[in-house]
mmCIF file of C-alpha atoms and ligand atoms in Angstrom:
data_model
loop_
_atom_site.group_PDB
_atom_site.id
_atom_site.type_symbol
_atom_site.label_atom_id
_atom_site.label_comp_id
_atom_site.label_asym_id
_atom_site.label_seq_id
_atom_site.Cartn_x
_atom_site.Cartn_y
_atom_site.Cartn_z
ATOM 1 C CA UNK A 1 0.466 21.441 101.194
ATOM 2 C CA UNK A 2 -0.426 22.458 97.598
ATOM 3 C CA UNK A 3 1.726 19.211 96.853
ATOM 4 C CA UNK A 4 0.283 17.001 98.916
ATOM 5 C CA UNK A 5 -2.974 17.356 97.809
ATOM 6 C CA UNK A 6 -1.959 17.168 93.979
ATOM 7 C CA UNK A 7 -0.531 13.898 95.589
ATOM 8 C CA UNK A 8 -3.773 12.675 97.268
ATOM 9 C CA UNK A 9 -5.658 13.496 93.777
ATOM 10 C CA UNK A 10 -3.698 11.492 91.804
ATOM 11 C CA UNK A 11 -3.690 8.787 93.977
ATOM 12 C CA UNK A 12 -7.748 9.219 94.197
ATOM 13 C CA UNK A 13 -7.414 9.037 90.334
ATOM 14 C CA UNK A 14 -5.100 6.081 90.420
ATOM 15 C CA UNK A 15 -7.890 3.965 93.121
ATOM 16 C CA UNK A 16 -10.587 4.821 91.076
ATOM 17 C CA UNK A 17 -9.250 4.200 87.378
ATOM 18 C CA UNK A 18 -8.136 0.061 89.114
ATOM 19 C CA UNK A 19 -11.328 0.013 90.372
ATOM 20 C CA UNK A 20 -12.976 0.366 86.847
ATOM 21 C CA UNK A 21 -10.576 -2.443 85.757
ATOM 22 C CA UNK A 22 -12.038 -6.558 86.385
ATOM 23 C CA UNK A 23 -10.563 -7.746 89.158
ATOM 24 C CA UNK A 24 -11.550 -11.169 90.727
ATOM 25 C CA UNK A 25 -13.991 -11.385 93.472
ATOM 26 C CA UNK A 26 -12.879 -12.889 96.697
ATOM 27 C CA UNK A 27 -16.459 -13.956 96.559
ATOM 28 C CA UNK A 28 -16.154 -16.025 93.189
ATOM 29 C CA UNK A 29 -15.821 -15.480 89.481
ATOM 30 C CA UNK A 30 -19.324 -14.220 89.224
ATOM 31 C CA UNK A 31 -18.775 -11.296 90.475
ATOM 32 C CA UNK A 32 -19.043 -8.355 87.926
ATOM 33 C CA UNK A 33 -16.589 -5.000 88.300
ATOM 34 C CA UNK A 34 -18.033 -1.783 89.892
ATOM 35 C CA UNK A 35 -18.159 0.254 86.461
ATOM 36 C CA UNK A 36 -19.439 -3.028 84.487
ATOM 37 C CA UNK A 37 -22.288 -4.138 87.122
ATOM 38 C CA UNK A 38 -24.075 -0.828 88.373
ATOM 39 C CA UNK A 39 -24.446 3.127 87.501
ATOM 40 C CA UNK A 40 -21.757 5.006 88.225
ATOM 41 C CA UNK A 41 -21.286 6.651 92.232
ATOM 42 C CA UNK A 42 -21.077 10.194 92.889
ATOM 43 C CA UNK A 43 -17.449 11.126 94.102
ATOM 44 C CA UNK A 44 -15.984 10.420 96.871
ATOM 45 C CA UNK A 45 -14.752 13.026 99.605
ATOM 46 C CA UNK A 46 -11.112 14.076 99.447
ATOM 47 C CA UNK A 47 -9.387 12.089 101.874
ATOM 48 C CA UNK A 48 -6.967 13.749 104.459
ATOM 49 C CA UNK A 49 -3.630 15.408 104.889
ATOM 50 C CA UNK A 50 -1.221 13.210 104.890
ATOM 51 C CA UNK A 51 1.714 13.271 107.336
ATOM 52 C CA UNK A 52 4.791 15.555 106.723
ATOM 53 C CA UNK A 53 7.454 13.221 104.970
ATOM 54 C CA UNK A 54 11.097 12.783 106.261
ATOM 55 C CA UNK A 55 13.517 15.746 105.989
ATOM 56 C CA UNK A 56 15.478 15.819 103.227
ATOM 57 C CA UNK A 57 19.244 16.411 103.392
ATOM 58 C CA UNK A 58 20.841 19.781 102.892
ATOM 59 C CA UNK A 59 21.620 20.208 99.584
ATOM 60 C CA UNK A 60 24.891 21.855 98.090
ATOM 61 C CA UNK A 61 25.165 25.609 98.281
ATOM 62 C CA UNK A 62 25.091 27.280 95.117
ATOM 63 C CA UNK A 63 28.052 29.191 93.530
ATOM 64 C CA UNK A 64 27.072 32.526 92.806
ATOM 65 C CA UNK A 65 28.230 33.416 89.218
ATOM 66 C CA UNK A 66 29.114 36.780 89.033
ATOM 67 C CA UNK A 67 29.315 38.592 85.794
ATOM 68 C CA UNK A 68 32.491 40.832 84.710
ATOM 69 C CA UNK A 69 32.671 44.201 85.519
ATOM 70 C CA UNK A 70 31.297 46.538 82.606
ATOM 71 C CA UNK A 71 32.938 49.286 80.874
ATOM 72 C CA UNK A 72 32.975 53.001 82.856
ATOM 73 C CA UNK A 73 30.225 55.080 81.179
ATOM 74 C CA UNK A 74 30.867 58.458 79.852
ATOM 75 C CA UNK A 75 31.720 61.000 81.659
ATOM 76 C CA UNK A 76 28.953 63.729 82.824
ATOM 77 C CA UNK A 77 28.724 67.075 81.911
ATOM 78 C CA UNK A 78 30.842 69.659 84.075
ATOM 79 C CA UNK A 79 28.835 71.380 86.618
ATOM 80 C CA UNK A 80 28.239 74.553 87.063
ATOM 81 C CA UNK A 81 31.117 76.754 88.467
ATOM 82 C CA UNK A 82 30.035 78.207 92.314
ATOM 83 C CA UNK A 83 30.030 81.741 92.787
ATOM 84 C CA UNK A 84 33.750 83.145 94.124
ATOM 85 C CA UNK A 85 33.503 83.870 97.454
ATOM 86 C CA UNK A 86 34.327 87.147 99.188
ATOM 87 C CA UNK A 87 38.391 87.925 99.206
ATOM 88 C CA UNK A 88 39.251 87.664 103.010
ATOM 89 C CA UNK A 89 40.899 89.818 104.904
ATOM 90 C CA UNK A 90 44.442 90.275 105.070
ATOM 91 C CA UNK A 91 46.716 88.263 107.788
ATOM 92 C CA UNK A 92 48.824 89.905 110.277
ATOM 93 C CA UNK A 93 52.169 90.361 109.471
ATOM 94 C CA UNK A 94 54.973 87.679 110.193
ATOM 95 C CA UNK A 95 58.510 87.818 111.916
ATOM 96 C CA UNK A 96 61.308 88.087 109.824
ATOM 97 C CA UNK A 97 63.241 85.167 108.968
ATOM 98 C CA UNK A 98 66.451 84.372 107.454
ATOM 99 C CA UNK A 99 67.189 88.474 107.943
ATOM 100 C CA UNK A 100 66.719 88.377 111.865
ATOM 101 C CA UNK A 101 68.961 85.260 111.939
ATOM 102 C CA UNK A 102 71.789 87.540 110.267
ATOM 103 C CA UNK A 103 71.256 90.503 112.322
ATOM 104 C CA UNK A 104 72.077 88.199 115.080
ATOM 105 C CA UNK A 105 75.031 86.781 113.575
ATOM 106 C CA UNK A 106 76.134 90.475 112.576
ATOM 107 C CA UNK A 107 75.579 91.811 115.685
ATOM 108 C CA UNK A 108 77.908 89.045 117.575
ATOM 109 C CA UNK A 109 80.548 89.858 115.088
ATOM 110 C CA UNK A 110 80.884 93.112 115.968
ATOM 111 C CA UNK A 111 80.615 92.225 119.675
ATOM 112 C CA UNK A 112 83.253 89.908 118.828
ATOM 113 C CA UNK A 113 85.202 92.467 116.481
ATOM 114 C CA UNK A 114 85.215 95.449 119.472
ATOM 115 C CA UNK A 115 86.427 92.597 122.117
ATOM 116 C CA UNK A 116 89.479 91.872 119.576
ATOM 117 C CA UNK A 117 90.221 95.707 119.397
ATOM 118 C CA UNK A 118 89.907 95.729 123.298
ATOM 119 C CA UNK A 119 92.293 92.954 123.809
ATOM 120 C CA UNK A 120 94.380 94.033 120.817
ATOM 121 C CA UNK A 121 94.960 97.440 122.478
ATOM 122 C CA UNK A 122 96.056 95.772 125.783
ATOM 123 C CA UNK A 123 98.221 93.737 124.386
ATOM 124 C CA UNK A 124 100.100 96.708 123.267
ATOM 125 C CA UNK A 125 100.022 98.170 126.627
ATOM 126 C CA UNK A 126 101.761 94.929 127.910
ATOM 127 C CA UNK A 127 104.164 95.089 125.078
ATOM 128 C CA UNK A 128 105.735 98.583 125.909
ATOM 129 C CA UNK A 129 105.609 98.020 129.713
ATOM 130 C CA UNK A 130 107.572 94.816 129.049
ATOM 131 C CA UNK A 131 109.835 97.130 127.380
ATOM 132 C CA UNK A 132 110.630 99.165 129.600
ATOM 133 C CA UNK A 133 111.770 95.902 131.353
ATOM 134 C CA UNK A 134 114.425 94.668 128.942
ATOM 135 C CA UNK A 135 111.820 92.764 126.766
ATOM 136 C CA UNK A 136 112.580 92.148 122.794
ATOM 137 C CA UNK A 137 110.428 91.238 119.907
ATOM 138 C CA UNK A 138 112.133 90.006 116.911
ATOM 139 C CA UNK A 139 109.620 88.654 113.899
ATOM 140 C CA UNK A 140 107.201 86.912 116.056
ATOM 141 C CA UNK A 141 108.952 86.411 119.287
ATOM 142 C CA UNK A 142 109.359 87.988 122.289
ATOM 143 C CA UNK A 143 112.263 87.875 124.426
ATOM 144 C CA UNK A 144 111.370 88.211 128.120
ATOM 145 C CA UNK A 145 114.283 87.974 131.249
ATOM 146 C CA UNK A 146 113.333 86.620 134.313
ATOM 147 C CA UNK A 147 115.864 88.490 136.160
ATOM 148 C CA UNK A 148 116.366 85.397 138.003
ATOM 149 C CA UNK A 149 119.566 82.743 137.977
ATOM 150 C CA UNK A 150 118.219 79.011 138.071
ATOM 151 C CA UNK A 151 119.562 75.695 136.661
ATOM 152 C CA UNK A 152 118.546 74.158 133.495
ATOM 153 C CA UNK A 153 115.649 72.467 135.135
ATOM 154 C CA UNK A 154 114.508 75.128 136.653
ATOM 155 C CA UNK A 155 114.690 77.515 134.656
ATOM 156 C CA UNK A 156 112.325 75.168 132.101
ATOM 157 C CA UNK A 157 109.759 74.876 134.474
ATOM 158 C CA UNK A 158 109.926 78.872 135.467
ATOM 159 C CA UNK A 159 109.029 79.890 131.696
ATOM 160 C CA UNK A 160 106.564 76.713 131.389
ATOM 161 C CA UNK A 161 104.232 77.815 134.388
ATOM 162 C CA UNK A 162 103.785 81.339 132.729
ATOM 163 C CA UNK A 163 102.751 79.953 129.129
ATOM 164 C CA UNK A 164 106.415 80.351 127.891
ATOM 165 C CA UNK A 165 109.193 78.435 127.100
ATOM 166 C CA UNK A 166 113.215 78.983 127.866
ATOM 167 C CA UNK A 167 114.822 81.113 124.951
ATOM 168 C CA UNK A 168 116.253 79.062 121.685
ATOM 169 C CA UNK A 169 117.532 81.363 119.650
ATOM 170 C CA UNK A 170 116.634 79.972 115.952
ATOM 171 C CA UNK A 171 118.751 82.735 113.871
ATOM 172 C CA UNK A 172 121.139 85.362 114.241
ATOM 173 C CA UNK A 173 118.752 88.125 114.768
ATOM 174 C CA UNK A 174 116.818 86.408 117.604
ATOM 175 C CA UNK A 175 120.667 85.352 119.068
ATOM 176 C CA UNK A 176 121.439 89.049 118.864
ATOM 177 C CA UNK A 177 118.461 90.165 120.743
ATOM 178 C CA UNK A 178 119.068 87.271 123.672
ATOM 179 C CA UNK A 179 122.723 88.960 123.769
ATOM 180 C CA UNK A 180 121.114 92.657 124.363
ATOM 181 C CA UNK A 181 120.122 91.175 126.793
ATOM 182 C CA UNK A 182 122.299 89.634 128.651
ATOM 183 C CA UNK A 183 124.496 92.209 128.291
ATOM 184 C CA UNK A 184 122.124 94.413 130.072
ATOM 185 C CA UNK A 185 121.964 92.004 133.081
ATOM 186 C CA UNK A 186 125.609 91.117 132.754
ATOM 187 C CA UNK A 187 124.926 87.255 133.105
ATOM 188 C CA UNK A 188 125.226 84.587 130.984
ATOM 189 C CA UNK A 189 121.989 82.849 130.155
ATOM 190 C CA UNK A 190 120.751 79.771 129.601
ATOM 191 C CA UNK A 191 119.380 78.240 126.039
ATOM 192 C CA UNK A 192 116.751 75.745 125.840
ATOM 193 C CA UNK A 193 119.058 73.466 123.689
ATOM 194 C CA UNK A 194 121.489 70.048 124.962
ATOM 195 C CA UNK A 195 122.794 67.263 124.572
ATOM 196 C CA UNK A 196 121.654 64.807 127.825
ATOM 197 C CA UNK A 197 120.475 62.616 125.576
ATOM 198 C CA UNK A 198 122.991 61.909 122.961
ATOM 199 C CA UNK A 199 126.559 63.526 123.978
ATOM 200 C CA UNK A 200 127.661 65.647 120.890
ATOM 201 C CA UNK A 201 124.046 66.103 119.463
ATOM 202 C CA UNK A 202 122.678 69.417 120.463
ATOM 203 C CA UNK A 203 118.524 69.143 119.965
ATOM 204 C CA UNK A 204 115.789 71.668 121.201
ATOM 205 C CA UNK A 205 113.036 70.914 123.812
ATOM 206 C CA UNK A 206 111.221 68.766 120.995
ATOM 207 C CA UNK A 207 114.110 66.669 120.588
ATOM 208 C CA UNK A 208 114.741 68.252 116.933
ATOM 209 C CA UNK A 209 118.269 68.800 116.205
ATOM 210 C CA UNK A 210 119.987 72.294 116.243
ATOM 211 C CA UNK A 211 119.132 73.806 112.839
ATOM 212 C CA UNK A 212 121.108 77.360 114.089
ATOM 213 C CA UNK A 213 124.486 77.692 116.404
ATOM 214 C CA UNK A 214 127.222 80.329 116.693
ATOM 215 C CA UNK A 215 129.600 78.524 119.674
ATOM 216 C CA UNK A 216 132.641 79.926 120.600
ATOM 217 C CA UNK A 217 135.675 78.250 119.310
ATOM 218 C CA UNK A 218 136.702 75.166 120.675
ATOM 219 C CA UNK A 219 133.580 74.552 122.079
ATOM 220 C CA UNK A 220 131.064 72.290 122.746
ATOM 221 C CA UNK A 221 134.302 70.493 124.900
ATOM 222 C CA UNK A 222 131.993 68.751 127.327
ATOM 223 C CA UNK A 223 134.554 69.866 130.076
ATOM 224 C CA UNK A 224 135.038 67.580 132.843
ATOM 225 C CA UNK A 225 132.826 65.135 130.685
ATOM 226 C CA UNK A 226 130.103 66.880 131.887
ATOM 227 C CA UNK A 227 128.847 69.686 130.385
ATOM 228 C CA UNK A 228 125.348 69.136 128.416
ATOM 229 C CA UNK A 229 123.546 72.614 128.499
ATOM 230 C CA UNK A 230 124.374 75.778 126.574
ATOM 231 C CA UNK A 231 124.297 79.682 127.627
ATOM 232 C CA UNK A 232 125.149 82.461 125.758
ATOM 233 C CA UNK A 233 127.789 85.086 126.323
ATOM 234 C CA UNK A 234 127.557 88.807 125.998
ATOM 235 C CA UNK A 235 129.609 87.992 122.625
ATOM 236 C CA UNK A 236 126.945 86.609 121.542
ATOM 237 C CA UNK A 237 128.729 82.812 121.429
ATOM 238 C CA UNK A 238 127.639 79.872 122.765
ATOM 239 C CA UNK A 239 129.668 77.607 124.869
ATOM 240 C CA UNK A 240 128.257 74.025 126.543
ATOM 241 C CA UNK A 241 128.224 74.258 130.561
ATOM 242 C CA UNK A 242 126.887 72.192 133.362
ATOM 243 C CA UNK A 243 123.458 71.893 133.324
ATOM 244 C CA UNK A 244 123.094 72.611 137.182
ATOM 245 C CA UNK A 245 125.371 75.870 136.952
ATOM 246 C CA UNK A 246 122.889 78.528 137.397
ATOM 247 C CA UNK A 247 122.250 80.850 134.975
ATOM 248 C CA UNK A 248 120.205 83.612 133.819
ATOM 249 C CA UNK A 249 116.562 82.405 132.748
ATOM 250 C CA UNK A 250 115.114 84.207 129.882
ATOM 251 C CA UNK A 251 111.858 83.073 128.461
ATOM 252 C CA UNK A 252 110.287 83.292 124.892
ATOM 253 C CA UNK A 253 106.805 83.729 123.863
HETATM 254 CA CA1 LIG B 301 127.851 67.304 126.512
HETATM 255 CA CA1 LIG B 302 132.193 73.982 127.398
#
């Protein structure tokens, strides 16, 4: 508004200042200018308002500049240190740790150590009673007799469905022992060595060959072409029989 009547002023101004100039009379060239011809008029009224002009378009947003970030000031003075509170009171006491962990351990140990003794001492027991029924340890073997005459076969599976497996002497002391006992049960007995496989190669259960033998001479002779298991004599020597002669059955474990 302030503009428009600055605007309206100036073009007052702008009227009056032509109408001080000569300007020929539509009436004829007689005709004297206003300021030239009479006194001069008393002003004239402002005129009014005039209208709002067109809209103008939107103009270009401004970039905002932004300056660079200053330097970090000093650094204040330290403030004053609060007052130490009250020491609280003490916290109940924990479970132990690592130490309760090994008394467990420990403790199964020796649950585990008395079950050894327990099972060592019946073991023992067993030991002597098999004694008394012909049984012999040599090193870590034990010599049991089943009492019993079976074939070759059978005699296998008899030791296998206790845990045990039929006798096979490996040295002379464990030969000697399998001859105490046969001589005790006067019966030849059976040795879990032959030669089914391979005539003339003697091999244990695992199919290993015969690292020990003590035959009787002239044997193995395969009599009859047909003799592929092995006993042992109350000599002590070994001679190759039918497997499906029964024989004693003595197990090892
Ligand atoms: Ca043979
Ligand atoms: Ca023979």
């Amino acid at each position: 508004m302030y503009l428009l009547q600055m605007f309206n002023a100036l073009m007052l101004g702008t009227s009056l200042a032509l109408a001080s100039v000569a300007v020929p009379s539509e009436h004829g060239p007689n005709t004297c200018t206003v300021m030239a011809c009479g006194n001069p008029g008393l002003n004239g009224l402002p005129g009014r308002d005039g209208r709002d002009g067109i809209k103008g378009e939107k103009g270009d947003s401004g970039a905002i500049l932004r300056g660079q970030q200053g330097f970090p000031g000093k650094a204040g003075p330290p403030g004053a240190h609060g007052a130490q509170g009250a020491q609280g009171t003490p916290g109940q006491k924990g479970q132990k740790g690592e130490s309760t962990a090994v008394d467990a351990v420990q403790r199964q140990v020796t649950a585990l150590e008395r079950n050894i003794q327990t099972l060592q001492a019946d073991l023992r027991k067993i030991k002597n009673v098999l004694s008394l029924q012909g049984a012999l340890r040599v090193g870590g073997k034990t010599f049991v007799s089943t009492g019993w005459q079976e074939t070759f076969s059978a005699g296998r599976d008899l030791c296998a469905k206790e845990g045990a497996a039929l006798a096979s002497p490996r040295n002379a002391a464990e030969n000697t022992a399998l001859q105490e006992i046969v001589k005790k049960n006067s019966k030849y007995a059976f040795l879990d060595i032959n030669d089914i496989q391979s005539e003339g190669t003697f091999v244990y259960l695992n199919g290993a060959r015969v690292s020990y033998t003590n035959w009787k001479s002239g044997e193995p002779n395969n009599h009859n072409n047909n003799e592929d298991c092995v006993v042992v004599h109350e000599n002590a020597l070994w001679n190759d029989l039918n497997c499906e002669h029964k024989s004693l059955i003595i197990c090892e474990v």
